[in-house]
Every structure is written in structure tokens, then in C-alpha cells.
mmCIF file of C-alpha atoms in Angstrom:
data_model
loop_
_atom_site.group_PDB
_atom_site.id
_atom_site.type_symbol
_atom_site.label_atom_id
_atom_site.label_comp_id
_atom_site.label_asym_id
_atom_site.label_seq_id
_atom_site.Cartn_x
_atom_site.Cartn_y
_atom_site.Cartn_z
ATOM 1 C CA MET A 35 18.853 -37.452 107.850
ATOM 2 C CA SER A 36 17.013 -40.700 107.089
ATOM 3 C CA GLN A 37 14.111 -41.784 109.267
ATOM 4 C CA VAL A 38 14.629 -44.566 111.791
ATOM 5 C CA THR A 39 12.626 -47.644 110.851
ATOM 6 C CA TYR A 40 10.840 -50.614 112.347
ATOM 7 C CA ALA A 41 13.677 -52.753 111.004
ATOM 8 C CA ASP A 42 16.115 -50.695 113.100
ATOM 9 C CA VAL A 43 13.993 -51.424 116.175
ATOM 10 C CA LYS A 44 13.706 -55.143 115.424
ATOM 11 C CA ASN A 45 17.462 -55.385 114.920
ATOM 12 C CA CYS A 46 18.324 -53.551 118.147
ATOM 13 C CA ASP A 47 19.961 -56.048 120.518
ATOM 14 C CA GLU A 48 19.160 -53.895 123.540
ATOM 15 C CA ILE A 49 15.435 -53.756 122.765
ATOM 16 C CA ASN A 50 15.285 -57.483 122.020
ATOM 17 C CA THR A 51 17.075 -58.298 125.262
ATOM 18 C CA TYR A 52 14.440 -56.434 127.269
ATOM 19 C CA ILE A 53 11.560 -58.062 125.354
ATOM 20 C CA ARG A 54 13.095 -61.487 125.880
ATOM 21 C CA GLN A 55 13.727 -60.948 129.593
ATOM 22 C CA ALA A 56 10.260 -59.481 130.109
ATOM 23 C CA ASP A 57 8.779 -62.696 128.756
ATOM 24 C CA VAL A 58 11.040 -64.777 130.994
ATOM 25 C CA SER A 59 9.588 -62.949 133.988
ATOM 26 C CA LEU A 60 6.022 -63.439 132.799
ATOM 27 C CA LYS A 61 6.642 -67.129 132.192
ATOM 28 C CA ALA A 62 7.894 -67.470 135.773
ATOM 29 C CA MET A 63 4.632 -65.889 136.970
ATOM 30 C CA GLY A 64 2.537 -68.286 134.873
ATOM 31 C CA TYR A 65 1.470 -65.908 132.103
ATOM 32 C CA THR A 66 0.938 -66.905 128.491
ATOM 33 C CA GLU A 67 3.508 -66.059 125.807
ATOM 34 C CA HIS A 68 4.312 -62.342 125.484
ATOM 35 C CA SER A 69 7.508 -62.628 123.471
ATOM 36 C CA PHE A 70 8.420 -62.167 119.811
ATOM 37 C CA ALA A 71 5.540 -64.199 118.363
ATOM 38 C CA HIS A 72 3.005 -62.002 120.169
ATOM 39 C CA VAL A 73 4.606 -58.618 119.564
ATOM 40 C CA THR A 74 5.432 -59.332 115.909
ATOM 41 C CA ARG A 75 1.864 -60.461 115.232
ATOM 42 C CA CYS A 76 0.564 -57.319 116.911
ATOM 43 C CA ALA A 77 2.955 -55.157 114.878
ATOM 44 C CA GLU A 78 1.846 -56.532 111.524
ATOM 45 C CA LEU A 79 -1.876 -56.476 112.355
ATOM 46 C CA ALA A 80 -1.785 -52.952 113.767
ATOM 47 C CA ALA A 81 0.123 -51.555 110.794
ATOM 48 C CA GLY A 82 -2.021 -53.352 108.248
ATOM 49 C CA TRP A 83 -5.263 -52.141 109.776
ATOM 50 C CA LEU A 84 -4.008 -48.574 110.032
ATOM 51 C CA LEU A 85 -3.124 -48.548 106.342
ATOM 52 C CA GLU A 86 -6.527 -49.964 105.403
ATOM 53 C CA LEU A 87 -8.167 -47.254 107.487
ATOM 54 C CA GLY A 88 -6.365 -44.487 105.641
ATOM 55 C CA GLY A 89 -3.201 -44.039 107.690
ATOM 56 C CA THR A 90 0.082 -43.119 106.062
ATOM 57 C CA GLU A 91 3.022 -45.473 105.597
ATOM 58 C CA ARG A 92 4.906 -43.637 108.338
ATOM 59 C CA GLU A 93 1.984 -43.897 110.748
ATOM 60 C CA ALA A 94 1.882 -47.628 110.029
ATOM 61 C CA GLU A 95 5.613 -47.809 110.736
ATOM 62 C CA LEU A 96 5.070 -46.145 114.114
ATOM 63 C CA ALA A 97 2.253 -48.610 114.829
ATOM 64 C CA ARG A 98 4.692 -51.467 114.160
ATOM 65 C CA VAL A 99 7.240 -49.927 116.514
ATOM 66 C CA ALA A 100 4.697 -49.332 119.294
ATOM 67 C CA ALA A 101 3.272 -52.844 118.992
ATOM 68 C CA TYR A 102 6.704 -54.475 118.926
ATOM 69 C CA MET A 103 7.725 -52.651 122.108
ATOM 70 C CA HIS A 104 4.382 -52.501 123.922
ATOM 71 C CA ASP A 105 5.125 -55.179 126.547
ATOM 72 C CA ILE A 106 8.728 -54.200 127.240
ATOM 73 C CA GLY A 107 7.776 -52.763 130.643
ATOM 74 C CA ASN A 108 7.219 -56.290 131.946
ATOM 75 C CA VAL A 109 10.992 -56.478 132.329
ATOM 76 C CA ILE A 110 10.513 -54.250 135.390
ATOM 77 C CA ASN A 111 7.195 -55.581 136.714
ATOM 78 C CA ARG A 112 3.847 -56.755 135.400
ATOM 79 C CA TYR A 113 2.036 -54.077 137.372
ATOM 80 C CA GLY A 114 2.169 -50.702 135.690
ATOM 81 C CA HIS A 115 4.017 -52.234 132.740
ATOM 82 C CA ALA A 116 2.346 -49.937 130.217
ATOM 83 C CA GLN A 117 3.707 -46.840 131.916
ATOM 84 C CA THR A 118 7.167 -48.232 132.684
ATOM 85 C CA GLY A 119 7.280 -49.574 129.138
ATOM 86 C CA ALA A 120 6.546 -46.124 127.760
ATOM 87 C CA GLY A 121 9.428 -44.742 129.803
ATOM 88 C CA LEU A 122 11.806 -47.434 128.587
ATOM 89 C CA ALA A 123 10.667 -46.915 124.993
ATOM 90 C CA PHE A 124 11.347 -43.182 125.271
ATOM 91 C CA ARG A 125 14.949 -43.797 126.241
ATOM 92 C CA LEU A 126 15.541 -46.517 123.656
ATOM 93 C CA LEU A 127 13.917 -44.706 120.738
ATOM 94 C CA ASP A 128 15.665 -41.443 121.581
ATOM 95 C CA LYS A 129 18.940 -43.343 121.605
ATOM 96 C CA LEU A 130 18.153 -44.780 118.153
ATOM 97 C CA GLY A 131 17.532 -41.276 116.811
ATOM 98 C CA PHE A 132 13.756 -41.121 116.503
ATOM 99 C CA ASP A 133 12.184 -37.687 116.137
ATOM 100 C CA ALA A 134 10.585 -36.336 119.325
ATOM 101 C CA GLU A 135 7.119 -36.065 117.762
ATOM 102 C CA GLU A 136 7.268 -39.688 116.645
ATOM 103 C CA ILE A 137 8.511 -40.825 120.039
ATOM 104 C CA ALA A 138 5.529 -39.023 121.562
ATOM 105 C CA VAL A 139 3.113 -41.011 119.366
ATOM 106 C CA VAL A 140 4.754 -44.335 120.204
ATOM 107 C CA ILE A 141 5.060 -43.873 123.950
ATOM 108 C CA THR A 142 1.509 -42.543 124.161
ATOM 109 C CA ALA A 143 0.269 -45.747 122.522
ATOM 110 C CA ILE A 144 2.396 -47.985 124.750
ATOM 111 C CA GLY A 145 1.341 -46.115 127.888
ATOM 112 C CA ASN A 146 -2.332 -46.509 126.977
ATOM 113 C CA HIS A 147 -2.580 -50.191 126.015
ATOM 114 C CA ASP A 148 -3.206 -51.960 129.345
ATOM 115 C CA GLU A 149 -6.784 -52.627 130.399
ATOM 116 C CA GLU A 150 -6.788 -50.722 133.677
ATOM 117 C CA THR A 151 -5.560 -47.446 132.184
ATOM 118 C CA ALA A 152 -6.023 -47.852 128.416
ATOM 119 C CA HIS A 153 -7.518 -45.203 126.149
ATOM 120 C CA ALA A 154 -7.540 -44.985 122.369
ATOM 121 C CA VAL A 155 -6.001 -41.522 122.467
ATOM 122 C CA ASN A 156 -4.589 -41.632 118.940
ATOM 123 C CA ALA A 157 -4.748 -43.887 115.896
ATOM 124 C CA VAL A 158 -1.621 -45.834 116.845
ATOM 125 C CA ALA A 159 -2.951 -46.449 120.353
ATOM 126 C CA ALA A 160 -6.283 -47.629 118.942
ATOM 127 C CA VAL A 161 -4.818 -50.200 116.541
ATOM 128 C CA LEU A 162 -2.361 -51.382 119.198
ATOM 129 C CA ILE A 163 -5.228 -52.042 121.611
ATOM 130 C CA LEU A 164 -7.142 -53.945 118.940
ATOM 131 C CA ALA A 165 -4.169 -56.067 117.884
ATOM 132 C CA ASP A 166 -3.075 -56.829 121.443
ATOM 133 C CA LYS A 167 -6.446 -57.655 122.955
ATOM 134 C CA THR A 168 -7.571 -59.912 120.108
ATOM 135 C CA ASP A 169 -4.466 -62.135 120.231
ATOM 136 C CA VAL A 170 -6.127 -65.199 121.715
ATOM 137 C CA ARG A 171 -4.715 -68.538 120.551
ATOM 138 C CA ARG A 172 -3.682 -71.979 121.720
ATOM 139 C CA SER A 173 -0.003 -71.459 120.882
ATOM 140 C CA ARG A 174 0.317 -68.798 123.594
ATOM 141 C CA VAL A 175 -0.165 -71.440 126.311
ATOM 142 C CA ARG A 176 3.155 -72.635 127.761
ATOM 143 C CA ASN A 177 1.950 -74.975 130.466
ATOM 144 C CA ASP A 178 2.433 -78.577 129.290
ATOM 145 C CA ASP A 179 0.321 -80.026 132.091
ATOM 146 C CA VAL A 180 -3.310 -79.725 131.001
ATOM 147 C CA ALA A 181 -4.475 -80.846 134.435
ATOM 148 C CA ALA A 182 -2.703 -77.856 135.968
ATOM 149 C CA PHE A 183 -4.215 -75.237 133.627
ATOM 150 C CA ASP A 184 -5.539 -72.086 135.252
ATOM 151 C CA ILE A 185 -8.456 -70.266 133.652
ATOM 152 C CA HIS A 186 -6.180 -68.187 131.375
ATOM 153 C CA ASP A 187 -4.519 -71.356 130.073
ATOM 154 C CA ARG A 188 -7.881 -73.054 129.517
ATOM 155 C CA VAL A 189 -9.370 -70.110 127.664
ATOM 156 C CA ASN A 190 -6.426 -69.684 125.310
ATOM 157 C CA TYR A 191 -5.965 -73.425 124.800
ATOM 158 C CA ALA A 192 -9.651 -73.868 123.985
ATOM 159 C CA VAL A 193 -9.405 -71.472 121.044
ATOM 160 C CA THR A 194 -8.852 -73.698 118.026
ATOM 161 C CA LYS A 195 -9.286 -70.926 115.458
ATOM 162 C CA ALA A 196 -9.014 -67.144 115.734
ATOM 163 C CA ASP A 197 -9.488 -64.689 112.883
ATOM 164 C CA THR A 198 -9.665 -60.924 113.212
ATOM 165 C CA VAL A 199 -11.180 -59.397 110.090
ATOM 166 C CA LEU A 200 -11.435 -55.720 109.190
ATOM 167 C CA ASP A 201 -14.193 -54.821 106.720
ATOM 168 C CA VAL A 202 -13.668 -51.182 105.813
ATOM 169 C CA GLU A 203 -16.815 -50.955 103.669
ATOM 170 C CA GLU A 204 -19.041 -52.380 106.393
ATOM 171 C CA ARG A 205 -17.079 -50.479 109.067
ATOM 172 C CA THR A 206 -16.630 -53.581 111.217
ATOM 173 C CA LEU A 207 -13.766 -55.345 112.938
ATOM 174 C CA THR A 208 -14.723 -58.907 113.833
ATOM 175 C CA LEU A 209 -12.958 -61.327 116.158
ATOM 176 C CA ASP A 210 -14.172 -64.742 115.039
ATOM 177 C CA LEU A 211 -13.283 -67.610 117.380
ATOM 178 C CA ASP A 212 -13.835 -71.336 117.409
ATOM 179 C CA VAL A 213 -13.825 -72.455 121.050
ATOM 180 C CA ASP A 214 -13.709 -76.094 122.171
ATOM 181 C CA THR A 215 -16.363 -76.009 124.882
ATOM 182 C CA GLU A 216 -15.219 -79.353 126.259
ATOM 183 C CA ILE A 217 -12.034 -77.589 127.349
ATOM 184 C CA CYS A 218 -13.565 -74.279 128.346
ATOM 185 C CA PRO A 219 -17.148 -72.983 128.386
ATOM 186 C CA VAL A 220 -17.795 -69.744 126.556
ATOM 187 C CA MET A 221 -18.655 -68.058 129.861
ATOM 188 C CA ASP A 222 -15.063 -68.598 131.016
ATOM 189 C CA TYR A 223 -13.919 -66.590 128.007
ATOM 190 C CA PHE A 224 -16.134 -63.714 129.094
ATOM 191 C CA GLU A 225 -14.951 -63.959 132.691
ATOM 192 C CA ILE A 226 -11.376 -63.366 131.558
ATOM 193 C CA PHE A 227 -11.778 -61.209 128.475
ATOM 194 C CA LEU A 228 -14.962 -59.153 128.845
ATOM 195 C CA GLY A 229 -12.957 -56.084 129.860
ATOM 196 C CA ARG A 230 -10.680 -56.528 126.871
ATOM 197 C CA MET A 231 -13.591 -56.857 124.491
ATOM 198 C CA ILE A 232 -15.192 -53.675 125.830
ATOM 199 C CA LEU A 233 -11.844 -51.946 125.351
ATOM 200 C CA CYS A 234 -11.736 -53.232 121.763
ATOM 201 C CA ARG A 235 -15.180 -51.765 121.178
ATOM 202 C CA ARG A 236 -13.965 -48.376 122.390
ATOM 203 C CA ALA A 237 -10.816 -48.593 120.284
ATOM 204 C CA ALA A 238 -12.897 -49.490 117.228
ATOM 205 C CA ASP A 239 -15.085 -46.451 117.918
ATOM 206 C CA PHE A 240 -12.011 -44.270 117.340
ATOM 207 C CA PHE A 241 -12.205 -45.241 113.653
ATOM 208 C CA ASN A 242 -16.013 -45.254 113.517
ATOM 209 C CA LEU A 243 -15.958 -49.055 113.402
ATOM 210 C CA LYS A 244 -18.232 -51.569 115.107
ATOM 211 C CA PHE A 245 -16.367 -54.262 117.026
ATOM 212 C CA ARG A 246 -17.959 -57.687 116.756
ATOM 213 C CA LEU A 247 -17.221 -60.862 118.667
ATOM 214 C CA VAL A 248 -18.335 -64.157 117.116
ATOM 215 C CA ILE A 249 -17.795 -67.442 118.995
ATOM 216 C CA ASN A 250 -18.683 -70.768 117.397
ATOM 217 C CA GLY A 251 -20.779 -68.969 114.800
ATOM 218 C CA SER A 252 -22.829 -66.930 117.270
ATOM 219 C CA LYS A 253 -22.533 -63.155 117.410
ATOM 220 C CA LEU A 254 -22.034 -62.186 121.051
ATOM 221 C CA MET A 255 -21.042 -58.507 120.668
#
């Protein structure tokens, strides 16, 4: 029996419907974009990093699957979405024919990606955390009225450049941001994202990496 693939997940109408509707709900609540642009970016980053860090092709495939589905629980509610998402993913992946051991890896990563309850409990969970929490960019802002921006909108909109670079030889993962301080002071970034950056540091520790945050050329972590 052939293994189920990331392509099978991406082409599943049922999964895509839930991702799409989850983002509709988040948009109604004023959240930044959490739809296909976000989850696809997370999938490719997570898989790429895992391969560079010595993971197998199949582990990278599971990282893509977990990252693509990690926010699906928002279709039920924003609160507890990591855990409800893991439950939904279990049902959907089982239905697609995934092996139980692989489902366990994926749902563990999904269930451990949100800040309040996140832990880098396996390699897939660790790269998912890193990919998800470093996705800060202007294009995620959906509010067209700059005057009505909340702090999340301002912080994301102020980021004019964002690069996340893995250096395996130096054992570092660096989030390098250019922030327009006329839109948002750097302290606002820390007010919103300090918890996420600490989580990234812990996830990087799983691979014996140092997580670095550089804003406007200054190393802050």
C-alpha cells in the first residue's frame, strides 16, 4: 500500500473547506490572515528546515502535513484551537488512510503549537512552532483602514522585510526583521510577540540551535 502524501492532503476538498472556513471566522474576529498563504508557507519552511537538520524525507512530509493543517481547529473556535485541530486532523487523516504512528506524530505537533500550551515534544512539533511563530509580514494584515489598526495590525504591517535563516554549521536560526518604527515602535513588537519568541527559543533548543531575533540590524535575542 502506497503512503499517503502531502499532495493528498492539499487536494482534499474536505480539509481545504475547514481551513478556508476557519480563516473566515478569524477574519470576522479581526485576526490576521491564517489561510492558505500562511499554512503553505509554514509547511514549506518546516519541511525544509527538518531536512537540513537531518530529518528523513518522510519526516519532512509529515511536517508539511502538520503545518498545513495546524490552524484547522479555528473552524470550531479560536480558543483551544490547537487541541480541537488535533482532533479534527485525527479524523481526517485516518479517513485518508494515514498510518496510526504517522497520525500520532502529526496530531501531537498540531496539539502543541499554540503559545499557551505549546511544547516542542518531537521534531515535527519543533519545526512547526518555528515556522508558525516567525511568520510576521505585512501581507497578513487584512484591515484596509490604517487608522483603525489594532496593535496586531500595526506590528505586522510595520514589518517591511522578514527573513528566517537556518545556519546548520553555526547552529543558529535567525529571524531578521526590518520594522518601520514610524508605524510601530519595536517595543510594540515585543508586547505582542515576546511569548512567541521565547517559544521559538525553546523549539530551537530541541535541535541544539540558538534562536536569534534581529530587528533593524540590532540583535535583540
